[in-house]
Coordinates of C-alpha atoms in Angstrom, one line a residue:
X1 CA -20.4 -18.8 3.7
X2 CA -18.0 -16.8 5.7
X3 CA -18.9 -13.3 5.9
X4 CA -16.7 -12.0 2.8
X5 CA -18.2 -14.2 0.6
X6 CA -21.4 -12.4 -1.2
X7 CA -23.6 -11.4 -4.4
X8 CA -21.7 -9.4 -7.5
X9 CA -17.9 -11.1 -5.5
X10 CA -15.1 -11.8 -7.8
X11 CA -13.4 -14.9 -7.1
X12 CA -9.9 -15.1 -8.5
X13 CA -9.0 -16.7 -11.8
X14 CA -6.9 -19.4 -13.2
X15 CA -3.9 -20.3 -13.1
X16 CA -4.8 -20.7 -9.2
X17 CA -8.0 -21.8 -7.8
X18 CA -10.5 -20.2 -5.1
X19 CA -11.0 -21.3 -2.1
X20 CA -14.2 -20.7 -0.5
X21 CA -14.9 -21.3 3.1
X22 CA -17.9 -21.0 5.6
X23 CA -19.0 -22.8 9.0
X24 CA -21.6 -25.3 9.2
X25 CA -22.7 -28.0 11.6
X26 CA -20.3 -30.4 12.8
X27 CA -19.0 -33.7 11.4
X28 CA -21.8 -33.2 8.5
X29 CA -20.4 -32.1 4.9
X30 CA -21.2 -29.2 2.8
X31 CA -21.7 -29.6 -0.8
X32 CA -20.7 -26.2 -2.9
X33 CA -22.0 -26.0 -6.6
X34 CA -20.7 -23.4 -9.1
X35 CA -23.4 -23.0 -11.8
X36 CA -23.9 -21.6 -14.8
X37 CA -26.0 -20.3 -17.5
X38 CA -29.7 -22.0 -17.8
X39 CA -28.7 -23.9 -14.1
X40 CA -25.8 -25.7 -15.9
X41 CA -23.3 -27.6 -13.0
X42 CA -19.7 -26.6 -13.4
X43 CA -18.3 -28.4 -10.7
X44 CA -19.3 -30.3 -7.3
X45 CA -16.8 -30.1 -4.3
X46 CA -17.3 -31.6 -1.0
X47 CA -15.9 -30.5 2.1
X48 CA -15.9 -31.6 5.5
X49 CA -17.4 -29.1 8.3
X50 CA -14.4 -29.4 11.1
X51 CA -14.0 -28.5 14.8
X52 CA -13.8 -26.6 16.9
X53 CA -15.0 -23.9 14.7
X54 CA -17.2 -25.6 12.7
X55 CA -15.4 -24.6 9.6
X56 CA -14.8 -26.3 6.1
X57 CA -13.4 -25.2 3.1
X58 CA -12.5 -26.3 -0.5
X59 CA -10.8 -25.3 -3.3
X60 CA -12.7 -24.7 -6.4
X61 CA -11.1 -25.9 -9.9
X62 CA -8.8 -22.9 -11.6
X63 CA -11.4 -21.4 -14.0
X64 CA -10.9 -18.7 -16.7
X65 CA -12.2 -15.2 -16.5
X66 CA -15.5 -14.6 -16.7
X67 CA -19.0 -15.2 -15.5
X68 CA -21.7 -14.8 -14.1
X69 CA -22.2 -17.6 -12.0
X70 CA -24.3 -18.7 -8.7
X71 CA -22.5 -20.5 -6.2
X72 CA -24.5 -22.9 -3.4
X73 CA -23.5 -24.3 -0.2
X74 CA -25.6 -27.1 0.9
X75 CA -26.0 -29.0 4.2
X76 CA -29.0 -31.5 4.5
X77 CA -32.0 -29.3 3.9
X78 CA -30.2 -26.0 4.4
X79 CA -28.7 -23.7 1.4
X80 CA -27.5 -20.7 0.4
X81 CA -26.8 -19.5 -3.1
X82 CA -24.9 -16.2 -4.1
X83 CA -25.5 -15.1 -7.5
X84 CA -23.7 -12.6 -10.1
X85 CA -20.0 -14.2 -9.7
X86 CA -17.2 -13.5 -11.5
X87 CA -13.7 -15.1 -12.2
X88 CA -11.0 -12.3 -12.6
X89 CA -8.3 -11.0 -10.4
X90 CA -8.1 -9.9 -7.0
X91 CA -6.7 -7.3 -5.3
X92 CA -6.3 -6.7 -2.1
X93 CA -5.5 -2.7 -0.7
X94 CA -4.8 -1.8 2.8
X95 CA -2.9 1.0 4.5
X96 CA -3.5 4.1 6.3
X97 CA -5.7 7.3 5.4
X98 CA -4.0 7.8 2.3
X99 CA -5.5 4.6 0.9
X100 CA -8.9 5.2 2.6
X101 CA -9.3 8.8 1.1
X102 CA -12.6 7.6 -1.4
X103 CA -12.6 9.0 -4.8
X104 CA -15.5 11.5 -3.6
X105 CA -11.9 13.2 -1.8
X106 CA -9.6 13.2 -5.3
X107 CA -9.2 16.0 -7.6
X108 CA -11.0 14.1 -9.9
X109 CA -13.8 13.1 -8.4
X110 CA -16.6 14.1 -10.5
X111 CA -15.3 12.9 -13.5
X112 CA -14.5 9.5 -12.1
X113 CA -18.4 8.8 -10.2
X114 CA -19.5 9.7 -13.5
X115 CA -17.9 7.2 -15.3
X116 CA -18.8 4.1 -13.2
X117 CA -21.1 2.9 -15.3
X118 CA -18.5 1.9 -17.2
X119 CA -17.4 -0.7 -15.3
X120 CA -19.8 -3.3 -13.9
X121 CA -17.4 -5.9 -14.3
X122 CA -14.7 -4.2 -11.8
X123 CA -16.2 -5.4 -8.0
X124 CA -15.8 -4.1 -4.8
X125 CA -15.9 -4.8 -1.0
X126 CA -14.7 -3.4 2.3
X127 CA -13.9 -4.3 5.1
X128 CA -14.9 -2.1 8.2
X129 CA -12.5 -0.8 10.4
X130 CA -12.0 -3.0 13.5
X131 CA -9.3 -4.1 16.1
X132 CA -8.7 -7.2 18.4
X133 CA -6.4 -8.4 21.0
X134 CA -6.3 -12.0 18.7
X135 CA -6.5 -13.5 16.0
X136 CA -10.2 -13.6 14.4
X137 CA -11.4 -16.2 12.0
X138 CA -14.2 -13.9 10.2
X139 CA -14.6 -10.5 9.6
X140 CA -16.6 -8.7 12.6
X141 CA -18.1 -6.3 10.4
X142 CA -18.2 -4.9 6.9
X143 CA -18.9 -1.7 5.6
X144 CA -19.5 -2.1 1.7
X145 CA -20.5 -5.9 0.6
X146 CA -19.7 -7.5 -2.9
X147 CA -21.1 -4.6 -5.0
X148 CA -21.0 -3.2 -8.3
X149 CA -19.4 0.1 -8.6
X150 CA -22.1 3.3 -8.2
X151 CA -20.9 7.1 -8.1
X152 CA -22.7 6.6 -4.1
X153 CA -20.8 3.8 -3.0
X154 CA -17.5 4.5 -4.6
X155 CA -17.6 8.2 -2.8
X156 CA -20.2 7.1 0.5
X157 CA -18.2 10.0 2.3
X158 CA -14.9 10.9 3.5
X159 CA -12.2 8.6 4.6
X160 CA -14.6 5.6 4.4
X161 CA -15.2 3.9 1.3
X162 CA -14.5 3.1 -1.5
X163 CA -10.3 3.6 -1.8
X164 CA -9.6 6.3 -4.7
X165 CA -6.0 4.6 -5.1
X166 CA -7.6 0.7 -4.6
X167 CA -10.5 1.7 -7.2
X168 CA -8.3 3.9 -10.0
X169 CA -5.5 1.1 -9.8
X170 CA -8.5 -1.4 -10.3
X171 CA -10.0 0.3 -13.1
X172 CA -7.2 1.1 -14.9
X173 CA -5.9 -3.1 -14.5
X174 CA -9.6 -3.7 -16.4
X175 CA -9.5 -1.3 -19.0
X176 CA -5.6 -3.1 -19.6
X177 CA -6.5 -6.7 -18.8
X178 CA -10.4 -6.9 -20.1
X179 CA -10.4 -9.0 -17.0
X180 CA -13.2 -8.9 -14.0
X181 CA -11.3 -7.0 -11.1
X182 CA -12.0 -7.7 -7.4
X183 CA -11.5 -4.7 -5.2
X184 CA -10.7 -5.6 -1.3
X185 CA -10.2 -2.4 1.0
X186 CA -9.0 -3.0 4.3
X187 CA -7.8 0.4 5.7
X188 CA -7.6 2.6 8.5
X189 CA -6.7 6.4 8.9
X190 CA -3.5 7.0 11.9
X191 CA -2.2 3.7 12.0
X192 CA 1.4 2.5 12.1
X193 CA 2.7 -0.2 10.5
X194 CA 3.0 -2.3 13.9
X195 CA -0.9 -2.5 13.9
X196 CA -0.6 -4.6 10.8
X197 CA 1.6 -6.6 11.5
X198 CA 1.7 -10.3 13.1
X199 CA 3.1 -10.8 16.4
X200 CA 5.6 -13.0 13.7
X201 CA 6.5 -10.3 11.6
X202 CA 7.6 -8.4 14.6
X203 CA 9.6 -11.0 16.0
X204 CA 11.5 -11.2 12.5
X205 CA 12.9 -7.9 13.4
X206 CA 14.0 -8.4 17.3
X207 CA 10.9 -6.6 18.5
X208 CA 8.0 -8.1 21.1
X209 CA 4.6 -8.4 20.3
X210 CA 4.2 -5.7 23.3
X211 CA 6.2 -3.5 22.4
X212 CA 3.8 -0.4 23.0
X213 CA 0.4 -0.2 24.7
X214 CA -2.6 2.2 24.0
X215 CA -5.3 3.1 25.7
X216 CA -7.9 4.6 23.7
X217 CA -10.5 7.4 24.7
X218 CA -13.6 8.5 22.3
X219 CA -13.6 9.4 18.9
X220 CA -14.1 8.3 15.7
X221 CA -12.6 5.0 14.4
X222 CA -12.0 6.3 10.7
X223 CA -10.9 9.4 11.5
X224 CA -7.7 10.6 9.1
X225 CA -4.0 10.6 10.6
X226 CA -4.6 14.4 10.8
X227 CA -7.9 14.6 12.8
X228 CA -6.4 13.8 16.2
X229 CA -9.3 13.0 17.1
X230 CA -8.7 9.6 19.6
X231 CA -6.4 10.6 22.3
X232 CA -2.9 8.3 23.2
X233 CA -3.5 7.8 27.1
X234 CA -0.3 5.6 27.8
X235 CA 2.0 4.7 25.1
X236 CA 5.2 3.3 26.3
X237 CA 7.6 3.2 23.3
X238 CA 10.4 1.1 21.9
X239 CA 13.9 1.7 23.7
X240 CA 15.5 3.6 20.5
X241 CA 15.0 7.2 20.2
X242 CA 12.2 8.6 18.3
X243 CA 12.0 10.6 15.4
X244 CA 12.7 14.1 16.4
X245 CA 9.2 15.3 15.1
X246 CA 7.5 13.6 17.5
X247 CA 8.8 16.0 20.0
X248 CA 8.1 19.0 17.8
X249 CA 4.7 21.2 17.9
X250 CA 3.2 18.6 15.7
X251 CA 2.3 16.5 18.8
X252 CA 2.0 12.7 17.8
X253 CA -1.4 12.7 18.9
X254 CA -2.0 14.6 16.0
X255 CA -0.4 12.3 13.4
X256 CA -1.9 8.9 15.4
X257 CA -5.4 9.2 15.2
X258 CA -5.8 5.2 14.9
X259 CA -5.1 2.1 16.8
X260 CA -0.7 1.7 17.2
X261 CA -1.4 -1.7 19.5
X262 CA 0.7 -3.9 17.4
X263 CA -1.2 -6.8 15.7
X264 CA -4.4 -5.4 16.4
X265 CA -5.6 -4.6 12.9
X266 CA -3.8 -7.4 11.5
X267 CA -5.9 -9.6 13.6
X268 CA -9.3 -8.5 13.2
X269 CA -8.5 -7.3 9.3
X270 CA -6.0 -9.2 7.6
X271 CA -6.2 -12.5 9.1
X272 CA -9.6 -12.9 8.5
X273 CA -9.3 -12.9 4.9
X274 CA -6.2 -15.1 4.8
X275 CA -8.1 -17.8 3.0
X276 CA -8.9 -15.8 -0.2
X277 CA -7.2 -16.4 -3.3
X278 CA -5.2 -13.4 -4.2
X279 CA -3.8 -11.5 -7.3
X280 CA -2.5 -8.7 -5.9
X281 CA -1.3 -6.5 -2.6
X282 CA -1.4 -2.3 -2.6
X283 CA 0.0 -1.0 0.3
X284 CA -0.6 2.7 1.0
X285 CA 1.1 3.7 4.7
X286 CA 3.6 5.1 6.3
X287 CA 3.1 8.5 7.4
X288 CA 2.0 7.3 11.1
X289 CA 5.5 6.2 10.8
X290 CA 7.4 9.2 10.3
X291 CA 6.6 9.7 13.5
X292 CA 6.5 6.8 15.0
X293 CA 9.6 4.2 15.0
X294 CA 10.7 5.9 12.0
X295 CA 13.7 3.6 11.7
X296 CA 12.8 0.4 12.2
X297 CA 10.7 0.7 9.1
X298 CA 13.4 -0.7 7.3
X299 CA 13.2 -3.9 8.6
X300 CA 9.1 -3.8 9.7
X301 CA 7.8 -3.1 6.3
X302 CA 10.1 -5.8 4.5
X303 CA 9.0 -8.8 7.5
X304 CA 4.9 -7.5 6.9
X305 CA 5.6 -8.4 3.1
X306 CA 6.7 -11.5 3.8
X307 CA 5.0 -12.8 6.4
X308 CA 1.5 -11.6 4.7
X309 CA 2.8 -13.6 1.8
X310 CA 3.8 -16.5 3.3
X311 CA 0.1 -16.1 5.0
X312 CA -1.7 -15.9 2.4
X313 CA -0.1 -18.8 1.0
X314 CA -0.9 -20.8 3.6
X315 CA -4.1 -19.1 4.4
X316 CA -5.4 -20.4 0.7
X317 CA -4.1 -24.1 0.9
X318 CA -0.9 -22.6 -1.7
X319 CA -3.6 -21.2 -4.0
X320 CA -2.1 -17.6 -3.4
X321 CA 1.7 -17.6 -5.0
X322 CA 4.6 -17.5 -2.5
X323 CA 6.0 -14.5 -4.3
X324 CA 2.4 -12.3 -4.2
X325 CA 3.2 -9.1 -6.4
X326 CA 2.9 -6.1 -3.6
X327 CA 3.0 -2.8 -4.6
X328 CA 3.2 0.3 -2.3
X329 CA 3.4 4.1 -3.0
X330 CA 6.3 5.4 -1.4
X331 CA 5.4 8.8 1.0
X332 CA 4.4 11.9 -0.4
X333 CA 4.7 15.4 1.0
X334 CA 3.6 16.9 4.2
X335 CA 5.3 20.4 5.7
X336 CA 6.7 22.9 3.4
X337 CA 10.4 24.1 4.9
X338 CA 10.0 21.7 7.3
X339 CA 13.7 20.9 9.1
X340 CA 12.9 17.4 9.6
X341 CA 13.8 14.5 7.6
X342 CA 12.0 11.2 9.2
X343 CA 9.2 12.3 5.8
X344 CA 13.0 11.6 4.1
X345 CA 14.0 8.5 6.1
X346 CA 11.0 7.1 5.7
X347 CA 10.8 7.1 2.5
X348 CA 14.1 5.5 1.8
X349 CA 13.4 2.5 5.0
X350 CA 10.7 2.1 2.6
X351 CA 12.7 0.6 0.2
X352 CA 14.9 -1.4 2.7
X353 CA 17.4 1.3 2.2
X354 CA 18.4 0.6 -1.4
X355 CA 16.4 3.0 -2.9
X356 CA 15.0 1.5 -5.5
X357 CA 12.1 -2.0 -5.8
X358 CA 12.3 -4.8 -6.4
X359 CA 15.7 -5.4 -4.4
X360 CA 17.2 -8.4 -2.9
X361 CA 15.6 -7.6 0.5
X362 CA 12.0 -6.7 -1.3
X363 CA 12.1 -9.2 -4.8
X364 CA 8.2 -8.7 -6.3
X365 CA 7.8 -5.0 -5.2
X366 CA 7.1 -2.2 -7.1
X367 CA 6.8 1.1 -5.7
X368 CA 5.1 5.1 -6.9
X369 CA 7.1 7.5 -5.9
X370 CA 4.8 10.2 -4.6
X371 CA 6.8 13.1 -3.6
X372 CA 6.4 15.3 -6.6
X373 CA 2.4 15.4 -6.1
X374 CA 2.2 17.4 -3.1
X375 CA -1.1 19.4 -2.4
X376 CA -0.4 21.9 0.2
X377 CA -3.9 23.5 -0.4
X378 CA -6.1 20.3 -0.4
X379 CA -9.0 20.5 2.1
X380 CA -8.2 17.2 4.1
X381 CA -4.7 18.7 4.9
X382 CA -1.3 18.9 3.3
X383 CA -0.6 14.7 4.3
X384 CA -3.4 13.9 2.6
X385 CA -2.7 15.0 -1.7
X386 CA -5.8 15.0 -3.7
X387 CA -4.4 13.3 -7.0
X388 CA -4.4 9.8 -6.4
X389 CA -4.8 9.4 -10.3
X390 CA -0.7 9.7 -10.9
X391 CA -0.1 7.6 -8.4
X392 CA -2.1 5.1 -9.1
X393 CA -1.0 5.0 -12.8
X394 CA 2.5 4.8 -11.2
X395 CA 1.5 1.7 -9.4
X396 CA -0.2 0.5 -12.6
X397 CA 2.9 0.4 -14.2
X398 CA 4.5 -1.4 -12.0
X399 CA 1.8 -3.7 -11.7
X400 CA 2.1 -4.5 -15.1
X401 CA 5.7 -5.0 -15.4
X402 CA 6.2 -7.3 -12.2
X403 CA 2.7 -9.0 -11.3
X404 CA 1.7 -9.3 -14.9
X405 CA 5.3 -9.6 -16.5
X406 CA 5.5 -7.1 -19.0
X407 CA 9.1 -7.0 -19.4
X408 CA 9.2 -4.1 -22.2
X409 CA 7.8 -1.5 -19.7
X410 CA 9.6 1.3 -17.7
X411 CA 7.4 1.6 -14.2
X412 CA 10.6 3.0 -12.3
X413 CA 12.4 6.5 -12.3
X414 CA 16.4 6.7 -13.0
X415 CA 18.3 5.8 -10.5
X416 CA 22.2 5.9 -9.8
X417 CA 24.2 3.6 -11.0
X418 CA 27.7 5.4 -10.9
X419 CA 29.3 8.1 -8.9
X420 CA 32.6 9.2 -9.9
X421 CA 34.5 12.6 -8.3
X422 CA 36.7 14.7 -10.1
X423 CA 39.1 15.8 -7.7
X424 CA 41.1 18.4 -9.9
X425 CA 37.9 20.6 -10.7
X426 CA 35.9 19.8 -7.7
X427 CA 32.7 18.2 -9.6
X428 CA 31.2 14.8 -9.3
X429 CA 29.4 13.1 -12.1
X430 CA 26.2 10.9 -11.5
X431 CA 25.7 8.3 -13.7
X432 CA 21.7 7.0 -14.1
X433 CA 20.2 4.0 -15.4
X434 CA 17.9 6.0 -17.8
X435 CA 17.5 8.7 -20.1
X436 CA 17.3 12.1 -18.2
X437 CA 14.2 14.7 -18.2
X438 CA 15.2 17.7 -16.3
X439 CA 12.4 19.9 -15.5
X440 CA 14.3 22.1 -13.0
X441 CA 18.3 22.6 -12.4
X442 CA 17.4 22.6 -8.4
X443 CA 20.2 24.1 -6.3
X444 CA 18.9 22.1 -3.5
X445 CA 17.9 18.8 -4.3
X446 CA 21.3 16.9 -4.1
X447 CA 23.8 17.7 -1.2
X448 CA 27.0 16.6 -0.3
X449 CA 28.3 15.1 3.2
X450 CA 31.8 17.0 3.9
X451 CA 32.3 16.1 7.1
X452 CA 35.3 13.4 8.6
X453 CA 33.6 12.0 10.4
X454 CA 30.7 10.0 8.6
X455 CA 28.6 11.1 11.5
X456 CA 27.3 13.8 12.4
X457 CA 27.4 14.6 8.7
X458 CA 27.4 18.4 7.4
X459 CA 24.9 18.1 4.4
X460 CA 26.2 21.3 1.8
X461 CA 24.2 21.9 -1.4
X462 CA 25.8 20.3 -4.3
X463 CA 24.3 22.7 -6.8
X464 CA 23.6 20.9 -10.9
X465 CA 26.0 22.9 -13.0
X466 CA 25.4 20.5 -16.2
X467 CA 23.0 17.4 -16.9
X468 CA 23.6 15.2 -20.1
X469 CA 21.4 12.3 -21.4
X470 CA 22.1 9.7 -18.3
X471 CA 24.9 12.0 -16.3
X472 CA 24.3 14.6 -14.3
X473 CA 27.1 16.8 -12.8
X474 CA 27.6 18.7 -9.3
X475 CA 29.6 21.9 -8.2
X476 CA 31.5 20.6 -4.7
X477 CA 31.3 23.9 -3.5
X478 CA 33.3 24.4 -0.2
X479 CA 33.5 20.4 0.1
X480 CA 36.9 19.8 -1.6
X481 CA 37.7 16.7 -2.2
X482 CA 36.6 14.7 1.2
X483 CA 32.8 13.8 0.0
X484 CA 31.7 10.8 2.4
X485 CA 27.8 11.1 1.3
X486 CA 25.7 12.1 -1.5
X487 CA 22.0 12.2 -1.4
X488 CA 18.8 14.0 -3.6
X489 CA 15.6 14.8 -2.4
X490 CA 16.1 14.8 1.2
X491 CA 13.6 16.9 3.0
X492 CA 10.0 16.3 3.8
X493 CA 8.3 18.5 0.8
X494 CA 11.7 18.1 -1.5
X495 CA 10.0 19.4 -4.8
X496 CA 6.8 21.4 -6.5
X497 CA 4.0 19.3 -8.0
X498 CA 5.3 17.8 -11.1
X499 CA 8.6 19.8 -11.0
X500 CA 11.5 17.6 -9.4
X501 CA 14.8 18.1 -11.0
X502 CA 15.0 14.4 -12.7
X503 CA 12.5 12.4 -14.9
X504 CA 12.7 9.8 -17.3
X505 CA 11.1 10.7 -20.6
X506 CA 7.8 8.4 -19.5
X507 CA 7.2 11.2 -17.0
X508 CA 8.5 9.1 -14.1
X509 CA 10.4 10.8 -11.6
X510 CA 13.8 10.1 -9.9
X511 CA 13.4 8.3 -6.7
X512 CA 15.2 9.6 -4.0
X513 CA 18.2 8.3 -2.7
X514 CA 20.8 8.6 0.1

């Protein structure tokens, strides 16, 4: 079997079938048996071991949730059997330090290792960090096999494994589905989203596969965005200006602690599991980013969705769905009073500038919006917020709604549907899509653009003067009545924890918008 394939795995359920996949000796075929209880044969499938890898791979029949079963590969004389499998769902969750923080790092942490036991069904794996110059078949090394969750491999350490936000989304899809739940973490700390990206998805957006080369020197391979602790030697950058933070006392060595070759990670961590079957994508990345190529994002993080979809499709002979459910969780907080706005900018690129998922340009997205859970105290630094239980029950939500089709479920915030200015007594009235919470009346959350030209704009504070059930209203100040811009929430560390202006009464807060 190929080297993801192991003991305690979760193989994904109907309505699509598994693939599984190893390497064996040439021209010869490989028989793989599914068994189960008292030795009982489920199914038989042959494949054909092909060159000039020696690979073959089949495609098991779609079967329900459940388990356990063995699974044996046999070639002549030769076997191998792994045992404890499960049918269920599979996730896959990659992304920067953010998704690699463990669930020893969350404000929770106690309470969640002590409640593992309560979930031997949910399974997971992870995949150790690693880079190459091409595309690798297998996996070159892992750093948690198929294994059922324990308080010391869920929380082995910092920053290594197992993914707070991968495991409390996973647990929280079992204790809502009843279903066996496959964990995949493929994540590394400082990286940009070029790393994981295909030299395709970069080509979708007008940009060359060499577009910036890194020489590495020392350090440590998982450390966080914020350790700094592998130095850039050469890094020759895309022929756009960069986001003014990069130039600020926040060197970008500090904020790019991992590999920014682009396709590097893709090819040693994502296209090596290409042929599993999967449920599921979360996506936690971004703040390498901010400074980093801040706006191209908009078109980067749209191609990476769908060229790992259309991968994975192909990668599991159409097993995986062309429309694969991806979830992300949209930036969080990182420098209170900071002047810069690529946090801002970033955030809305994330959303293919439209401010809200799914769009046209992103159709099977769903998004958490993280800026309200800001821990400027947490030990791992401000970047790096210790509750990943909100946001993960944010991306639950959407999870249910557009991977599992709930269709009765709010998983987003209000968002603007209707802006209307009234001239004669200098307000303008912002119609939302939802019933309004507001838990502050901010003075500085929405500003105006006043300029005449629509750049340079000169942002003014549009203070909330009145908020109804759906509208909220805004003094124009100074502006008058020549208002080319409107946006809320536009700053890198926009509100206190919990405590934007706008929620919808399910607690979800107002995306923001530009």
């Amino acid at each position: 079997f190929a080297s993801y394939y192991g003991d305690h795995m979760v193989l994904q359920r109907e309505p699509a079938g598994a693939v599984v996949w190893g390497r064996g000796q040439l021209d010869t075929a490989v028989t793989v048996t599914l068994g189960g209880a008292r030795g009982l044969v489920v199914m038989k499938k042959t494949a054909q071991v092909k060159g000039p890898s020696g690979t073959w791979t089949t495609v098991l029949d779609p079967m329900d949730q459940g388990g356990p079963y063995t699974l044996t590969a046999e070639q002549g004389l030769e076997n191998v059997t792994l045992r404890d499998i499960y049918f269920g769902d599979v996730w896959l969750c990659s992304g920067q330090s953010n998704m690699a923080m463990t669930v020893l790092q969350v404000a929770n942490a106690s309470q969640e290792l002590a409640a593992t036991a309560r979930y031997p069904r949910v399974r997971v794996f992870a995949a150790a960090p690693a880079h190459s110059d091409v595309e690798l078949e297998d996996l070159e090394r892992i750093d948690l096999p198929w294994s059922i969750p324990t308080a010391e491999n869920l929380g082995h350490g910092n920053f290594t494994y197992f993914s707070a936000v991968c495991w409390l989304l996973g647990r929280s899809l079992y204790d809502v589905l009843g279903t066996p739940i496959g964990l995949v973490e493929a994540a590394w700390g400082g990286t940009p989203i070029e790393a994981w990206s295909s030299r395709q998805a970069l080509q979708m957006c007008g940009l060359p596969a060499d577009t910036a080369r890194v020489k590495w020197e020392g350090g440590d391979p998982r450390a966080p965005l914020w350790h700094g602790a592998w130095r850039v030697k050469h890094l020759l950058c895309f022929a756009t200006p960069l986001s003014p933070a990069l130039s600020s006392s926040t060197s970008a060595q500090q904020q790019l602690s991992g590999p920014q070759t682009p396709s590097v990670l893709w090819n040693a961590m994502i296209h090596p599991l290409l042929n599993m079957t999967l449920r599921g994508i979360a996506w936690y990345q971004g703040e390498a980013n901010a400074f980093l190529h801040t706006d191209w994002y908009n078109c980067t993080f749209p191609a990476l969705i769908a060229d790992w979809r259309r991968a994975f499709h192909t990668g599991s002979a159409g097993q995986t769905e062309p429309l694969l459910p991806f979830g992300f969780v949209q930036l969080s907080t990182y420098r209170r009073q900071s002047p810069e706005d690529s946090f801002a900018r970033l955030r809305w690129h994330q959303t293919a500038d439209l401010g809200v998922v799914p769009n046209a340009r992103m159709p099977g997205t769903f998004m958490a919006v993280a800026m309200d859970l800001g821990d400027e105290h947490s030990p791992y630094g401000s970047i790096h917020p210790r509750d990943k239980e909100n946001v993960a029950r944010r991306l639950l939500l959407g999870a249910r709604a557009v991977a599992y089709g709930d269709k009765d479920l709010v998983f987003q915030g209000p968002y603007p549907i209707r802006v209307v200015l009234e001239v004669t007594r200098g307000l303008l009235n912002i119609t939302y899509s939802q019933e309004l919470v507001c838990r502050q009346r901010d003075m500085q959350s929405f500003e105006v653009c006043c300029s005449s030209q629509v750049s340079p704009c000169r942002w003014l504070p549009a203070p909330m003067v009145a908020v109804g059930s759906r509208m909220v209203t805004l003094a124009l100040g100074g502006c008058g009545t020549l208002v080319l811009g409107l946006r809320y929430a536009w700053a890198e560390w926009p509100c206190e924890y919990q405590s934007c202006p706008l929620y919808n009464p399910q607690g979800l807060p107002a995306p923001p918008f530009l």
